[in-house]
């Protein structure tokens, strides 16, 4: 089963597709080198330096928004790279990949392709690195996460299908749309120009949807998760949080998932890409902390264990069962079943329409495997440690690969920026309504007293100007200063 938008895109591709020479998306198409079958991006002195969304400057956030908006094409969806990548994620045959050991590598590859598409815009986008949404900073405030208080818009209009465009986001539907028929539920939606939808999580779920950095620490350090399969299954369980954080009601998700609508909508959600940049950060950190970076991969080892099974395999009293081959073949046919059942390090990851129709992608003329995707430095990706590294406690228990990870700023500066940009989660005594009211009264009284003392003081000299805000800098400046 394939979404309506995907069918339309294939028709566009067949009737008006470009030749290979018209695309400049991947290293293989843009003159990049090949090293043991892995792309070494032709990025010159510009590594793909990825930093935490809540710690980057307004200019860097704007660069991401401007980049994804520049990739939209309302005249021909076949040339809209956001639509192409979103529909790979929405193809129902691919949805089951989320239940395999391929899942995070596959998502990481899609993030890399979007990052590449933005970089090939040239000019100020040439050194773009995909930011990551460290969702642990929003633990305890899932009903009003900080990510929705940024240039990517907030929640949707409850009186118009929870449409975000023109309500909490000053980007029109023509500027950003979801090309999925089932997503056209707002009064002003006209397929394929369907607005972005976000329905906020209820406050009753605060502290229940997300995990804190401290809660994630055992994922990386506990011996129960020393095997890749155990770690990756655990990560898969928590991936559904984004659906409920910025998407649909949990009560509706099963029907939407069955139709592929949730998957289509996620791929067209700007936050989704930032989220999966962070899941790749976490997977790379697990690999690094466990000492597997640079390791020659073999099947069925702690570094990589192939599996196929849903989140219920995590239950201690549940068997670690594989996907049922007969059910897979009946539902998907032999081609997809074979792809699902072979999870070895050299098995090909299916990318649906990219391989058949999109010459600008690496997958178009290369076999995509876990072996090729395992080492992020082969893809010219470098992660800034951000604040998760410190807040989780990993900085005291783990030694990171300094090729994969870098710390661009002293800890004190990171803490200062974080305090300025993010309201800390209300999981303290102050969250009690009565205590909060008393605190507010005390705060107002102190403010009035301070103002009175300042006005009555004989010293009228102005207070010293604060130091200029630290320039988080361009990617090039950050790289050279580390």
XYZ file of C-alpha atoms in Angstrom:
482
model
C 0.000 0.000 0.000
C 1.378 3.414 -0.982
C 0.108 6.870 -0.048
C -1.753 8.980 -2.592
C 0.999 11.574 -2.612
C 3.569 8.911 -3.449
C 1.569 7.750 -6.460
C 1.240 11.317 -7.727
C 4.961 11.866 -7.282
C 5.767 8.774 -9.304
C 3.523 10.032 -12.091
C 5.312 13.400 -12.033
C 8.640 11.612 -12.138
C 7.699 9.464 -15.109
C 6.306 12.374 -17.095
C 8.728 15.125 -16.223
C 11.795 13.696 -14.508
C 15.212 15.243 -14.860
C 18.313 13.546 -16.162
C 21.137 12.515 -13.823
C 23.153 15.579 -14.780
C 20.425 17.874 -13.473
C 20.838 16.673 -9.877
C 23.593 17.692 -7.493
C 22.553 16.196 -4.178
C 24.917 13.434 -3.135
C 28.701 13.067 -3.204
C 28.423 10.461 -5.926
C 26.604 12.945 -8.150
C 28.627 15.998 -7.151
C 32.158 14.757 -7.540
C 32.666 13.263 -4.079
C 35.179 10.521 -3.461
C 34.434 6.876 -2.779
C 36.238 5.145 0.071
C 35.498 1.437 0.441
C 32.040 2.104 -0.955
C 31.306 4.882 1.529
C 30.862 8.503 0.440
C 33.471 10.973 1.564
C 31.459 14.096 0.899
C 33.036 16.712 -1.303
C 32.618 19.270 1.466
C 36.100 20.766 1.405
C 36.779 22.368 4.773
C 33.156 22.061 5.901
C 32.391 19.044 8.081
C 28.721 18.497 8.817
C 28.961 19.942 12.296
C 25.696 19.232 14.137
C 24.786 21.210 17.249
C 21.948 21.268 19.764
C 18.964 23.365 18.684
C 18.545 24.962 22.102
C 22.185 26.100 22.149
C 22.625 27.543 18.665
C 22.145 31.149 17.635
C 19.047 32.656 16.029
C 21.011 32.971 12.797
C 21.815 29.261 12.768
C 18.193 28.365 13.430
C 17.139 30.650 10.605
C 19.606 28.910 8.309
C 17.804 25.601 8.858
C 14.382 27.142 8.271
C 15.500 29.015 5.167
C 17.135 25.858 3.837
C 14.107 23.589 4.110
C 11.801 26.298 2.729
C 14.119 26.713 -0.269
C 13.724 23.006 -1.095
C 9.950 23.230 -1.569
C 8.537 23.145 -5.102
C 4.798 23.742 -5.457
C 4.915 23.579 -9.248
C 6.118 19.981 -9.492
C 6.188 17.661 -6.488
C 8.653 15.392 -8.258
C 11.290 18.096 -7.732
C 10.345 18.786 -4.115
C 12.988 16.987 -2.067
C 11.048 17.301 1.185
C 8.141 15.447 -0.419
C 10.444 12.796 -1.843
C 12.105 12.081 1.497
C 8.846 12.261 3.459
C 7.224 9.708 1.176
C 10.069 7.254 1.640
C 9.196 7.353 5.321
C 5.480 7.106 4.569
C 5.593 4.089 2.291
C 3.738 1.428 4.254
C 6.094 -1.340 3.135
C 8.927 0.604 4.752
C 7.148 1.250 8.058
C 8.162 -2.163 9.357
C 11.795 -1.114 9.077
C 11.196 0.726 12.339
C 10.986 -2.671 14.027
C 14.378 -3.879 12.824
C 18.004 -3.286 13.659
C 18.198 -1.159 10.494
C 15.874 1.524 11.899
C 18.265 4.118 13.299
C 20.789 3.724 10.484
C 17.994 4.169 7.957
C 16.664 7.307 9.662
C 20.189 8.676 9.972
C 20.677 8.252 6.247
C 17.492 10.215 5.466
C 18.722 13.033 7.735
C 22.019 13.026 5.852
C 20.212 13.317 2.511
C 18.188 16.338 3.687
C 21.368 17.873 5.061
C 23.039 17.285 1.687
C 20.133 18.836 -0.191
C 20.406 21.999 1.911
C 24.189 22.182 1.489
C 23.889 21.942 -2.295
C 21.898 25.190 -2.263
C 25.355 26.745 -2.019
C 26.349 30.131 -0.680
C 25.597 30.501 3.020
C 24.216 26.931 3.068
C 27.470 25.334 1.877
C 28.658 24.438 5.381
C 25.243 23.645 6.868
C 25.119 21.000 9.588
C 21.785 19.514 10.693
C 20.972 20.710 14.240
C 19.596 18.196 16.711
C 16.654 18.447 19.068
C 17.818 17.254 22.473
C 14.348 16.393 23.713
C 15.573 15.724 27.257
C 15.472 19.466 27.976
C 11.686 19.301 27.579
C 11.177 16.458 30.017
C 8.421 17.466 32.421
C 6.967 20.070 30.105
C 5.709 17.957 27.237
C 2.495 19.982 27.003
C 4.503 23.126 26.228
C 7.938 22.039 24.990
C 10.579 24.647 24.244
C 10.924 23.349 20.684
C 7.465 24.784 19.976
C 8.588 28.190 21.188
C 10.931 28.860 18.283
C 10.913 29.892 14.646
C 9.427 26.506 13.687
C 5.990 27.479 14.976
C 3.934 26.205 17.874
C 0.743 24.200 18.236
C -2.110 24.308 15.738
C -5.489 26.036 15.612
C -7.992 23.833 17.507
C -10.808 25.372 15.457
C -9.211 24.484 12.131
C -7.908 20.935 12.334
C -4.920 22.033 14.416
C -3.389 23.747 11.419
C -0.112 25.479 12.294
C 0.429 27.608 9.169
C -0.738 31.170 9.741
C -1.780 30.383 13.325
C 1.405 29.925 15.354
C 3.782 29.990 12.411
C 4.179 32.849 9.941
C 4.853 30.460 7.058
C 1.995 29.982 4.596
C 0.742 26.609 3.406
C 2.302 27.355 0.031
C 5.623 27.885 1.805
C 5.392 24.644 3.806
C 2.861 21.925 3.110
C 2.192 18.266 3.809
C 1.497 16.437 0.545
C -0.669 13.720 2.039
C -4.374 13.402 1.275
C -5.341 12.188 4.761
C -3.628 15.243 6.301
C -5.979 17.646 4.498
C -8.439 18.105 7.352
C -8.332 21.892 7.825
C -10.998 24.037 6.143
C -8.412 25.772 3.968
C -6.544 22.595 2.941
C -6.532 21.656 -0.737
C -4.463 18.615 -1.660
C -1.525 18.590 -2.115
C -1.336 21.915 -0.224
C -2.237 20.473 3.195
C -1.191 22.471 6.232
C 1.142 21.251 8.964
C -0.787 19.930 11.978
C 0.193 19.896 15.647
C -2.052 18.983 18.534
C -0.408 19.585 21.913
C -0.039 16.871 24.480
C -2.259 17.311 27.566
C -0.578 18.511 30.745
C -1.465 15.193 32.362
C 1.336 13.662 30.258
C 4.016 16.035 31.532
C 6.905 13.919 32.713
C 5.508 10.806 31.004
C 6.218 11.168 27.279
C 9.885 12.064 27.376
C 12.870 10.894 29.368
C 15.332 13.128 31.170
C 19.043 13.026 30.430
C 19.621 11.281 33.763
C 17.004 8.631 32.945
C 18.774 7.900 29.661
C 22.156 7.306 31.303
C 21.579 3.552 31.900
C 20.849 3.121 28.194
C 24.529 3.794 27.574
C 26.214 2.415 30.688
C 24.137 -0.492 32.013
C 25.455 -3.930 31.088
C 21.887 -4.940 30.223
C 22.241 -2.727 27.154
C 25.800 -3.679 26.204
C 24.488 -5.426 23.087
C 23.420 -3.275 20.143
C 20.147 -5.132 19.759
C 19.147 -4.479 23.359
C 20.081 -0.805 23.135
C 18.377 -0.210 19.797
C 15.136 -1.927 20.836
C 15.027 0.303 23.878
C 15.472 3.374 21.684
C 12.683 2.213 19.360
C 10.215 2.120 22.235
C 10.700 5.821 22.890
C 10.553 6.969 19.266
C 6.772 7.191 19.256
C 7.010 10.129 21.648
C 7.300 12.612 18.790
C 3.906 11.580 17.397
C 2.253 12.579 20.643
C 4.483 15.567 21.396
C 3.749 17.491 18.199
C 1.366 15.256 16.259
C -1.852 13.429 16.998
C -3.742 11.985 19.949
C -2.540 8.599 21.093
C -6.112 7.394 20.766
C -6.028 8.185 17.051
C -2.522 7.012 16.262
C -3.301 3.363 15.488
C -5.688 4.208 12.651
C -3.361 6.866 11.305
C -0.381 4.548 11.480
C -2.243 1.831 9.595
C -2.868 4.245 6.733
C 0.661 5.600 6.774
C -0.582 9.089 7.600
C 1.468 9.520 10.766
C 4.588 8.521 8.876
C 3.794 10.900 6.022
C 3.142 13.748 8.414
C 6.292 13.102 10.426
C 8.489 13.322 7.353
C 6.938 16.729 6.619
C 7.424 17.952 10.200
C 10.506 20.222 10.487
C 11.052 19.069 14.078
C 11.108 15.407 13.034
C 14.406 15.882 11.207
C 15.985 17.576 14.222
C 14.724 14.760 16.429
C 16.293 12.061 14.280
C 19.532 14.002 14.158
C 19.517 13.535 17.945
C 18.680 9.822 17.790
C 21.733 9.401 15.568
C 23.714 11.417 18.125
C 22.624 8.968 20.829
C 23.334 5.882 18.744
C 26.774 7.232 17.833
C 27.409 8.013 21.494
C 26.479 4.448 22.479
C 28.844 3.079 19.817
C 31.603 5.390 21.026
C 31.074 4.752 24.744
C 31.084 1.005 24.158
C 34.374 1.221 22.262
C 33.006 0.073 18.909
C 34.019 3.158 16.899
C 36.435 2.071 14.198
C 35.660 -1.597 14.814
C 35.450 -3.960 11.859
C 31.840 -5.068 11.950
C 30.786 -8.675 12.059
C 27.294 -10.093 12.379
C 25.783 -11.031 15.745
C 28.271 -9.243 17.962
C 27.745 -6.663 20.687
C 28.680 -3.948 18.168
C 25.835 -4.972 15.861
C 23.165 -7.627 16.247
C 20.582 -7.912 13.492
C 16.997 -8.411 14.579
C 13.417 -7.966 13.494
C 10.815 -7.480 16.178
C 8.610 -4.864 17.770
C 8.957 -3.120 21.126
C 7.197 -5.979 22.939
C 10.419 -7.971 22.630
C 11.789 -5.707 25.347
C 9.553 -7.222 27.994
C 11.570 -9.474 30.259
C 8.935 -12.201 30.135
C 8.463 -12.015 26.356
C 10.406 -14.189 23.899
C 12.924 -12.391 21.719
C 11.071 -13.442 18.617
C 11.822 -12.524 15.006
C 9.343 -11.274 12.446
C 7.181 -14.100 11.133
C 8.401 -14.777 7.600
C 5.066 -16.191 6.397
C 3.153 -13.127 7.582
C 5.743 -10.850 6.013
C 5.588 -12.581 2.665
C 1.811 -12.495 2.624
C 1.710 -8.812 3.506
C 4.730 -7.474 1.647
C 5.623 -9.983 -1.042
C 8.945 -11.743 -1.441
C 11.011 -8.654 -2.256
C 10.251 -6.718 0.912
C 10.100 -9.831 3.066
C 13.598 -10.822 1.996
C 14.826 -7.328 2.793
C 13.204 -7.463 6.219
C 14.477 -10.919 7.102
C 18.093 -10.269 6.153
C 19.480 -7.898 8.779
C 23.177 -8.645 8.296
C 25.737 -5.822 8.209
C 25.998 -6.096 4.418
C 22.291 -6.496 3.627
C 20.816 -3.684 1.560
C 18.541 -1.187 3.299
C 15.505 -0.475 1.154
C 14.837 3.189 0.427
C 11.701 2.736 -1.671
C 11.306 5.503 -4.252
C 14.794 7.005 -3.812
C 16.551 4.080 -5.408
C 14.208 3.941 -8.368
C 13.512 7.605 -9.087
C 15.874 10.062 -7.363
C 19.312 10.422 -9.001
C 20.305 13.166 -6.538
C 20.509 10.644 -3.700
C 23.345 8.324 -2.720
C 20.953 5.369 -2.661
C 20.064 5.860 -6.325
C 23.174 4.074 -7.542
C 24.764 2.696 -4.379
C 23.939 -0.156 -2.078
C 23.105 1.180 1.376
C 24.209 -1.070 4.263
C 24.756 -0.939 8.014
C 28.482 -1.413 7.421
C 28.612 1.754 5.344
C 26.472 3.746 7.783
C 28.074 2.642 11.053
C 30.952 5.154 11.128
C 29.534 8.698 10.928
C 32.961 10.160 10.131
C 32.803 8.377 6.766
C 29.828 10.626 6.044
C 31.681 13.732 7.237
C 29.398 14.089 10.276
C 30.649 15.577 13.561
C 28.449 16.096 16.617
C 28.849 18.815 19.193
C 28.440 17.238 22.632
C 26.003 19.976 23.656
C 24.736 19.727 27.231
C 23.340 16.171 27.164
C 26.854 14.833 27.606
C 27.145 16.624 30.953
C 23.534 16.531 32.201
C 23.224 12.773 31.707
C 26.380 12.041 33.663
C 28.060 10.407 30.654
C 30.946 12.864 30.870
C 32.018 11.091 34.072
C 31.561 7.544 32.828
C 32.419 7.484 29.157
C 35.300 8.446 26.898
C 34.119 9.683 23.536
C 35.662 9.322 20.116
C 37.105 12.795 19.462
C 36.605 12.367 15.717
C 32.865 11.843 16.057
C 32.269 14.295 18.913
C 33.628 17.705 19.843
C 32.908 20.247 22.541
C 32.842 23.681 20.956
C 32.318 25.694 24.120
C 33.434 25.525 27.740
C 30.913 23.915 30.079
C 30.270 27.222 31.838
C 29.213 28.894 28.586
C 26.956 25.988 27.632
C 25.236 26.196 31.013
C 24.778 29.970 30.667
C 23.221 29.690 27.203
C 20.999 26.852 28.326
C 19.747 28.828 31.319
C 18.980 31.795 29.056
C 17.256 29.840 26.284
C 15.352 27.110 28.079
C 12.894 27.176 30.963
C 13.860 24.270 33.149
C 11.153 21.623 33.611
C 8.633 22.259 36.370
C 9.417 19.087 38.305
C 10.209 20.772 41.619
C 8.394 21.947 44.719
C 7.769 25.247 42.961
C 5.433 23.462 40.553
C 2.817 23.185 43.309
C 0.164 25.889 42.687
C 0.165 27.229 46.276
C 3.937 27.344 46.525
C 4.081 28.956 43.099
C 1.646 31.701 44.188
C 3.612 32.387 47.360
C 6.845 32.509 45.355
C 5.298 34.989 42.934
C 4.210 37.264 45.796
C 7.671 37.152 47.349
C 9.248 37.890 43.993
C 7.005 40.931 43.412
C 7.697 42.237 46.933
C 11.442 41.924 46.443
C 11.227 43.631 43.067
C 9.307 46.595 44.540
C 11.753 46.889 47.443
C 14.747 46.768 45.103
C 13.219 49.443 42.864
C 12.531 51.685 45.880
C 16.082 51.361 47.163
C 17.553 52.047 43.729
C 15.401 55.153 43.172
C 16.201 56.569 46.613
C 19.925 55.939 46.314
C 22.210 58.960 45.987
C 24.430 57.100 43.559
C 22.809 57.749 40.187
C 25.602 56.321 38.020
C 24.430 53.722 35.474
C 25.102 50.065 36.048
C 27.972 48.656 34.020
C 26.929 47.248 30.661
C 26.904 43.476 30.512
C 29.491 41.742 28.411
C 28.502 41.239 24.808
C 26.777 37.934 24.238
C 29.195 35.242 23.200
C 29.107 34.716 19.459
C 28.344 31.061 18.917
C 29.966 31.616 15.563
C 29.823 29.998 12.172
C 30.485 26.343 11.666
C 33.935 27.099 10.296
C 34.862 29.202 13.341
C 33.625 26.504 15.693
C 35.559 23.765 13.954
C 38.840 25.686 13.899
C 38.502 26.797 17.511
C 38.151 23.290 18.912
